[in-house]
Coordinates of C-alpha atoms in Angstrom, one line a residue:
M29 CA 74.6 59.6 38.5
R30 CA 74.6 62.5 40.9
I31 CA 70.8 62.2 41.5
I32 CA 71.2 58.5 42.3
K33 CA 74.0 59.3 44.7
I34 CA 71.9 61.9 46.5
F35 CA 69.0 59.4 46.6
K36 CA 71.2 56.8 48.2
I37 CA 72.5 59.2 50.8
T38 CA 69.0 60.3 51.7
L39 CA 67.8 56.7 52.1
S40 CA 70.8 55.9 54.2
S41 CA 70.1 58.9 56.5
I42 CA 66.5 58.0 56.9
F43 CA 67.4 54.4 57.8
T44 CA 70.0 55.6 60.4
I45 CA 67.4 57.9 62.0
F46 CA 64.9 55.1 62.0
I47 CA 67.3 52.7 63.8
T48 CA 68.4 55.3 66.3
S49 CA 64.8 56.1 67.2
Q50 CA 64.1 52.4 67.8
A51 CA 67.1 52.2 70.1
F52 CA 65.9 55.2 72.1
S53 CA 62.4 53.6 72.4
A54 CA 63.9 50.4 73.9
E55 CA 65.6 52.4 76.7
N56 CA 62.3 54.0 78.0
M57 CA 59.2 52.1 77.3
G58 CA 56.4 54.7 77.4
A59 CA 58.1 58.0 76.7
A60 CA 58.8 59.7 73.4
H61 CA 62.3 60.9 72.5
P62 CA 63.7 63.8 70.5
W63 CA 64.1 63.0 66.8
G64 CA 62.0 59.9 67.2
L65 CA 60.8 58.8 63.8
N66 CA 58.8 55.6 64.3
L67 CA 55.7 54.8 66.3
R68 CA 56.3 54.1 70.0
E69 CA 57.2 50.5 70.8
A70 CA 54.1 48.4 71.3
F71 CA 53.5 46.9 74.7
S72 CA 50.0 45.5 74.2
P73 CA 48.5 43.0 71.7
V74 CA 46.3 45.7 70.1
M75 CA 49.1 48.2 69.7
A76 CA 51.4 45.5 68.3
E77 CA 48.8 44.8 65.5
M78 CA 48.4 48.6 64.9
V79 CA 52.2 48.9 64.4
S80 CA 52.3 45.9 62.1
F81 CA 49.3 47.2 60.1
H82 CA 50.9 50.7 59.9
N83 CA 54.2 49.3 58.7
W84 CA 52.5 47.2 56.1
L85 CA 50.5 50.2 54.8
I86 CA 53.7 52.2 54.5
W87 CA 55.2 49.7 52.1
L88 CA 51.9 49.5 50.1
I89 CA 51.6 53.3 49.9
T90 CA 55.3 53.6 49.0
I91 CA 54.9 51.2 46.1
I92 CA 51.8 53.0 44.9
S93 CA 53.5 56.4 45.1
L94 CA 56.6 55.2 43.2
F95 CA 54.4 53.7 40.5
V96 CA 52.6 57.0 40.1
L97 CA 55.9 58.9 40.1
V98 CA 57.2 56.6 37.3
L99 CA 54.1 57.3 35.3
L100 CA 54.6 61.0 35.7
F101 CA 58.2 60.8 34.5
I102 CA 57.1 58.7 31.5
I103 CA 54.5 61.3 30.6
I104 CA 57.0 64.2 31.1
F105 CA 59.8 62.7 29.0
K106 CA 57.9 60.6 26.4
F107 CA 54.9 62.8 25.7
N108 CA 56.3 66.3 25.8
T109 CA 56.0 68.5 22.7
K110 CA 59.5 67.9 21.5
A111 CA 59.5 64.1 21.8
N112 CA 55.9 63.7 20.6
P113 CA 54.9 66.7 18.4
K114 CA 51.8 64.9 17.2
P115 CA 49.5 64.0 20.1
T116 CA 47.4 60.8 20.1
K117 CA 43.8 60.9 19.1
T118 CA 42.8 58.2 21.6
T119 CA 39.4 58.9 23.2
H120 CA 39.0 55.8 25.4
N121 CA 40.4 52.4 26.2
T122 CA 38.1 49.8 27.7
F123 CA 40.8 47.6 29.2
L124 CA 42.6 50.6 30.9
E125 CA 39.3 52.0 32.2
I126 CA 38.4 48.7 33.8
A127 CA 41.9 48.2 35.1
W128 CA 42.2 51.6 36.8
T129 CA 38.8 51.2 38.4
A130 CA 39.1 47.5 39.5
I131 CA 42.7 47.6 40.8
P132 CA 42.2 50.5 43.2
V133 CA 39.0 48.8 44.5
L134 CA 40.9 45.6 45.0
I135 CA 43.6 47.5 46.9
L136 CA 41.1 49.2 49.1
V137 CA 39.5 45.8 49.9
I138 CA 42.9 44.4 50.8
M139 CA 43.4 47.3 53.1
A140 CA 39.9 47.2 54.6
V141 CA 39.9 43.5 55.7
P142 CA 42.8 43.8 58.3
S143 CA 41.6 47.3 59.2
F144 CA 38.1 46.1 60.2
K145 CA 39.6 43.1 62.1
L146 CA 41.8 45.5 64.1
L147 CA 38.9 47.9 64.8
Y148 CA 36.8 45.0 66.0
K149 CA 39.6 43.7 68.3
A150 CA 40.2 47.2 69.8
D151 CA 36.5 47.8 70.3
V152 CA 35.2 44.5 71.7
I153 CA 36.4 44.1 75.3
P154 CA 37.3 40.5 76.3
E155 CA 36.6 39.2 79.8
A156 CA 38.3 41.7 82.1
H157 CA 40.5 40.9 85.1
M158 CA 39.6 44.2 86.7
T159 CA 38.1 47.7 86.0
V160 CA 39.6 51.1 86.5
K161 CA 37.5 54.3 86.1
A162 CA 39.2 57.4 84.7
I163 CA 37.5 60.7 85.1
G164 CA 38.7 63.8 83.3
H165 CA 38.6 67.3 84.9
Q166 CA 40.1 70.6 84.0
W167 CA 43.0 69.9 84.2
Y168 CA 43.8 66.6 85.9
W169 CA 42.6 63.0 86.0
S170 CA 41.0 61.1 88.9
Y171 CA 40.8 57.3 89.2
E172 CA 38.5 54.8 90.9
Y173 CA 39.1 51.1 91.5
P174 CA 35.6 49.7 91.9
D175 CA 36.8 46.0 92.1
H176 CA 39.2 46.7 95.0
G177 CA 37.3 48.7 97.6
N178 CA 36.2 51.5 95.3
F179 CA 38.9 53.9 96.6
T180 CA 39.6 57.0 94.5
Y181 CA 42.4 59.5 94.0
D182 CA 43.5 62.4 91.8
A183 CA 46.5 62.4 89.5
W184 CA 48.1 65.8 88.9
M185 CA 51.1 66.6 86.7
V186 CA 54.4 66.8 88.6
S187 CA 56.1 70.1 87.6
D188 CA 59.4 69.5 89.2
A189 CA 61.5 66.4 89.9
E190 CA 61.8 67.4 93.5
E191 CA 58.1 66.7 94.0
I192 CA 58.7 62.9 93.7
E193 CA 62.2 62.9 95.3
G194 CA 62.7 59.7 97.3
Q195 CA 60.2 57.7 95.2
D196 CA 61.5 54.8 93.2
R197 CA 60.4 56.0 89.8
P198 CA 61.8 58.3 87.1
Y199 CA 60.7 61.9 86.4
T200 CA 59.7 62.7 82.8
R201 CA 58.9 66.3 82.1
L202 CA 55.2 67.0 81.4
L203 CA 54.4 63.3 81.7
T204 CA 55.0 62.3 85.3
T205 CA 52.0 62.5 87.7
D206 CA 52.0 62.7 91.5
T207 CA 50.0 59.5 91.7
R208 CA 49.8 56.8 89.1
V209 CA 47.5 54.2 87.6
V210 CA 48.8 50.8 88.7
V211 CA 47.7 47.5 87.0
P212 CA 48.9 43.9 87.0
V213 CA 51.0 42.9 83.9
G214 CA 49.5 40.4 81.5
K215 CA 45.9 40.9 82.6
V216 CA 43.0 42.4 80.6
I217 CA 42.2 45.8 82.1
K218 CA 38.9 47.5 81.3
V219 CA 39.0 51.3 81.7
Q220 CA 35.7 53.3 82.0
V221 CA 36.2 56.8 80.8
T222 CA 34.1 59.9 81.6
A223 CA 34.4 63.6 82.5
T224 CA 32.9 66.1 84.8
D225 CA 33.2 69.4 82.8
V226 CA 34.3 69.4 79.2
L227 CA 35.5 66.9 76.6
H228 CA 38.8 65.1 77.4
S229 CA 40.5 62.1 76.0
W230 CA 42.4 59.3 77.8
A231 CA 45.2 58.2 75.6
V232 CA 48.3 56.0 76.2
P233 CA 50.1 55.4 72.8
S234 CA 52.3 52.5 73.9
L235 CA 49.3 50.5 74.9
G236 CA 47.3 51.4 71.8
V237 CA 44.4 53.1 73.6
K238 CA 42.6 56.4 73.1
K239 CA 39.0 57.1 74.2
D240 CA 37.1 60.4 74.6
A241 CA 36.0 61.3 78.1
M242 CA 32.5 63.0 77.8
P243 CA 30.4 64.5 80.6
G244 CA 27.3 62.3 81.2
R245 CA 28.6 59.4 79.1
L246 CA 30.6 56.3 80.1
N247 CA 33.0 55.1 77.4
E248 CA 35.0 51.9 77.7
L249 CA 38.4 50.7 76.4
W250 CA 40.7 47.8 77.3
F251 CA 44.4 47.0 77.3
Q252 CA 46.8 44.3 78.4
A253 CA 50.3 45.3 79.2
D254 CA 52.7 42.6 77.9
R255 CA 55.6 43.7 80.1
E256 CA 56.3 45.5 83.3
G257 CA 57.1 49.1 82.9
I258 CA 55.9 52.7 82.9
F259 CA 53.7 53.9 80.1
Y260 CA 52.9 57.6 79.5
G261 CA 50.0 59.3 77.9
Q262 CA 48.2 62.6 77.8
C263 CA 44.8 64.1 77.3
S264 CA 44.3 64.1 73.6
E265 CA 41.2 66.4 73.3
L266 CA 41.6 70.1 73.4
C267 CA 40.0 71.0 76.8
G268 CA 41.2 74.5 77.7
T269 CA 44.1 76.5 78.9
N270 CA 46.1 73.7 80.6
H271 CA 45.2 71.0 78.1
G272 CA 48.9 70.2 77.7
Y273 CA 49.3 69.6 81.4
M274 CA 47.0 66.5 81.8
P275 CA 49.5 63.6 81.7
I276 CA 48.7 59.9 82.3
E277 CA 51.1 57.6 84.0
V278 CA 50.4 53.9 84.0
H279 CA 52.6 51.4 85.9
A280 CA 52.3 47.7 84.9
V281 CA 53.7 45.6 87.8
S282 CA 53.7 42.0 88.9
E283 CA 50.6 40.5 90.6
E284 CA 52.3 40.5 93.9
E285 CA 53.4 44.2 93.6
F286 CA 49.9 45.1 92.5
L287 CA 48.2 43.5 95.5
A288 CA 50.6 45.1 97.8
W289 CA 49.9 48.5 96.2
I290 CA 46.2 47.9 96.5
E291 CA 46.4 47.4 100.3
E292 CA 48.6 50.5 100.6
A293 CA 46.2 52.5 98.4
K294 CA 43.1 51.5 100.4
E295 CA 44.8 53.1 103.4
N296 CA 46.1 56.2 101.7
Y297 CA 43.1 57.2 99.5
A298 CA 39.5 58.1 100.5
K299 CA 36.5 59.4 98.7
V300 CA 35.6 63.0 99.7
G301 CA 31.8 63.5 99.6
E302 CA 29.7 62.4 96.7
D303 CA 31.3 64.7 94.2
L304 CA 33.6 63.2 91.5
N305 CA 36.3 65.7 92.5
L306 CA 38.6 63.5 94.5
A307 CA 41.2 64.4 97.1
K308 CA 44.2 62.6 98.5
V309 CA 44.0 62.1 102.3
K310 CA 47.0 63.5 104.0
E311 CA 48.9 61.0 106.1

């Protein structure tokens, strides 16, 4: 009875932490929170399917694990020396051998079908509304908007809240950047990812995207933000001393706000030379 009571308390605690983590996620869309347990809230169709698939797999894995645990307890208590002093002489069982081969294969097939569908959906880019180019450097990102005048700018991590004082956006430690990626909400955005020096990786968990940035190669990904908000990410490929200081900040805004930002950005940003190292023009 004591074991059952401890088990119930443990499950209750886990459930409480799970609910609490979900509540925190709802307050701030793209940022992680202390003691968060679940995946970040999904804000794109692909990420929503990833979360759904993950949650389904958790149930499947839990059932399989409990089944194996029950078998272990049966073996421990029913087939120990005291309970079963004379061991069985069984050498094989055709039915069991077929079952423990066929059932795992069937389970793997059941897991593989939705997995392959999700991989295909994440990899094949639908007709895009616009393209953004993300270029990784040690240790910052630069962005180009080829469909909107081909202006470019750098995005460095903001180390102190005072750096963005007066701007209408929150400061999140190690995640806020001095400039941000701005995209229209509800539109398919294609992101071309590359690098100028070493391997980097452009990743935004809430949008379900992660793609390696490789020098000399152009990789592509896509996302569609379902709601307006700020979504944070980081470089997810070890790239040197300041790897942990390469955040990504994506703002999904209305079409009107996006067009207004584009006009402002065209005036504020300019390309310096032919090098991919970009600089912000001082006003």
